[in-house]
PDB file of C-alpha atoms in Angstrom:
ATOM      1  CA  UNK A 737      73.176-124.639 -67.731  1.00 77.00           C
ATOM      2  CA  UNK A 738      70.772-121.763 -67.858  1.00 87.00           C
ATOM      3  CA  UNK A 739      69.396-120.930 -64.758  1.00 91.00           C
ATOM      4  CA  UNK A 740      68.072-117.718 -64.023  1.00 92.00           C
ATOM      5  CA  UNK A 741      66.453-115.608 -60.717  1.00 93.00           C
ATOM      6  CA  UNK A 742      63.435-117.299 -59.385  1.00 92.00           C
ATOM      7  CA  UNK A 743      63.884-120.862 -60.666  1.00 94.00           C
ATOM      8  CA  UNK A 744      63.857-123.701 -57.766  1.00 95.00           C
ATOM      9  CA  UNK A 745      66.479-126.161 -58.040  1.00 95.00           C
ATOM     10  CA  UNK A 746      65.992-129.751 -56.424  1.00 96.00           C
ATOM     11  CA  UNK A 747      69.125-130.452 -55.803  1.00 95.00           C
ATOM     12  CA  UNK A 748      70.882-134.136 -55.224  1.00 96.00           C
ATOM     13  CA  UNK A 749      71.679-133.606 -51.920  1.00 93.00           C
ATOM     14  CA  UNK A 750      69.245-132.618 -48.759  1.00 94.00           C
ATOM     15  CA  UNK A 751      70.285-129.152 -46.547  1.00 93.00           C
ATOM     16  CA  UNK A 752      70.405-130.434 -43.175  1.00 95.00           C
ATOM     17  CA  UNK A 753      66.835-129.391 -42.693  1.00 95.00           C
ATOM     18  CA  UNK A 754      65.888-132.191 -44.973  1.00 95.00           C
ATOM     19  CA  UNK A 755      64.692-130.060 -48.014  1.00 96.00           C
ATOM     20  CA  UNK A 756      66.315-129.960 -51.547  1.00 95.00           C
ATOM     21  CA  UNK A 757      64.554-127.356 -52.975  1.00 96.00           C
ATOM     22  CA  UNK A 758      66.254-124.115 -52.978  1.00 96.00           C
ATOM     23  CA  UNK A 759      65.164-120.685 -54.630  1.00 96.00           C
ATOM     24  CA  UNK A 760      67.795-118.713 -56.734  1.00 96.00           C
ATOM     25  CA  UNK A 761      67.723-115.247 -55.638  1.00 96.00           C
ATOM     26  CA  UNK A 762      70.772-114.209 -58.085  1.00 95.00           C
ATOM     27  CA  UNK A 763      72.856-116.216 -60.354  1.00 93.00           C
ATOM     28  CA  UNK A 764      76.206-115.139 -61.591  1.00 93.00           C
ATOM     29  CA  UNK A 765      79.925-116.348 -60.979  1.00 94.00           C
ATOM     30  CA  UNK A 766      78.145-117.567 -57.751  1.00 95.00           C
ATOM     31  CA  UNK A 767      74.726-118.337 -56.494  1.00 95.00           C
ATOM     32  CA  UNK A 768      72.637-116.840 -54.182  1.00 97.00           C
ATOM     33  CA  UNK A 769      70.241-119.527 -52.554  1.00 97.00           C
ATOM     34  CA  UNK A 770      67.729-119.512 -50.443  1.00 97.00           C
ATOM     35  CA  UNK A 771      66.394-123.278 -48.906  1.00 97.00           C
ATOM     36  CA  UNK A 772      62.534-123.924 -49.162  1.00 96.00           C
ATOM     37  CA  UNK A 773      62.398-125.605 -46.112  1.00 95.00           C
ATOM     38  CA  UNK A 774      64.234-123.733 -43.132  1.00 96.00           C
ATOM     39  CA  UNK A 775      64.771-119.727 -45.316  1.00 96.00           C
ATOM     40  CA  UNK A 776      68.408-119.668 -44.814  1.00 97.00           C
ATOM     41  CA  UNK A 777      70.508-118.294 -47.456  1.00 97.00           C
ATOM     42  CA  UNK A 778      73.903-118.452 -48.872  1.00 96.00           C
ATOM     43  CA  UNK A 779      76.290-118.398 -51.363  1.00 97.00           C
ATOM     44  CA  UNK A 780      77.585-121.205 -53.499  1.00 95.00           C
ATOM     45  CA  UNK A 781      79.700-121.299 -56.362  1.00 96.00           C
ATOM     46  CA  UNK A 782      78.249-121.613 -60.119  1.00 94.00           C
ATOM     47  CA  UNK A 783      80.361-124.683 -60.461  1.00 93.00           C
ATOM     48  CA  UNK A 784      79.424-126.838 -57.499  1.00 94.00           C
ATOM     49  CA  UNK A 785      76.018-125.680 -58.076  1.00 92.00           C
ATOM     50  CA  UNK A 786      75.517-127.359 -61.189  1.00 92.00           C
ATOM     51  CA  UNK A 787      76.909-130.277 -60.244  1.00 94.00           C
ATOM     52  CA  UNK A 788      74.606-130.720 -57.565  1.00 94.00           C
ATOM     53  CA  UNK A 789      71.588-129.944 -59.746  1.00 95.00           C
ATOM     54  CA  UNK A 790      69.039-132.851 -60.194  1.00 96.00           C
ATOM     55  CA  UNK A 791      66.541-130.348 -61.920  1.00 95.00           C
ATOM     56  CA  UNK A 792      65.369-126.965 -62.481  1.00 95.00           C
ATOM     57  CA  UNK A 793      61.621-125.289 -62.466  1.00 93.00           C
ATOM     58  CA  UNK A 794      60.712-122.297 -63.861  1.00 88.00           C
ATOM     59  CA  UNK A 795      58.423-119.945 -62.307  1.00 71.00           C
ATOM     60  CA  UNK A 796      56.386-119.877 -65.615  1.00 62.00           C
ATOM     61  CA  UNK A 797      55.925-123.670 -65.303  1.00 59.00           C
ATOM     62  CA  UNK A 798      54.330-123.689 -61.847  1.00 55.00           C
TER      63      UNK A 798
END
């Protein structure tokens, strides 16, 4: 899956301050998220990432 720095994901599940959309502030081995709704980040690894990916948008797109 390609995602780069600056796409949103909506993920499948909700953070427990009810939004899915998180920003990708860097992308590697692991993720570095930060959630739309509340601003808190964290780390996540690539491969539960993607499997919690619903869809991606590009910064171009919006």
């Amino acid at each position: 899956m390609d995602i780069i720095k600056d796409d949103i994901l909506l993920m499948k599940k909700k953070h427990p301050c009810g939004s899915n959309k998180m920003l990708v502030l860097r992308s590697g081995m692991d993720f570095k998220l930060r959630c739309e709704g509340c601003g808190r980040e964290f780390i996540i690894p690539r491969s539960k990432a993607e499997k919690n990916v619903r869809s991606v948008i590009r910064e171009a797109e919006t």
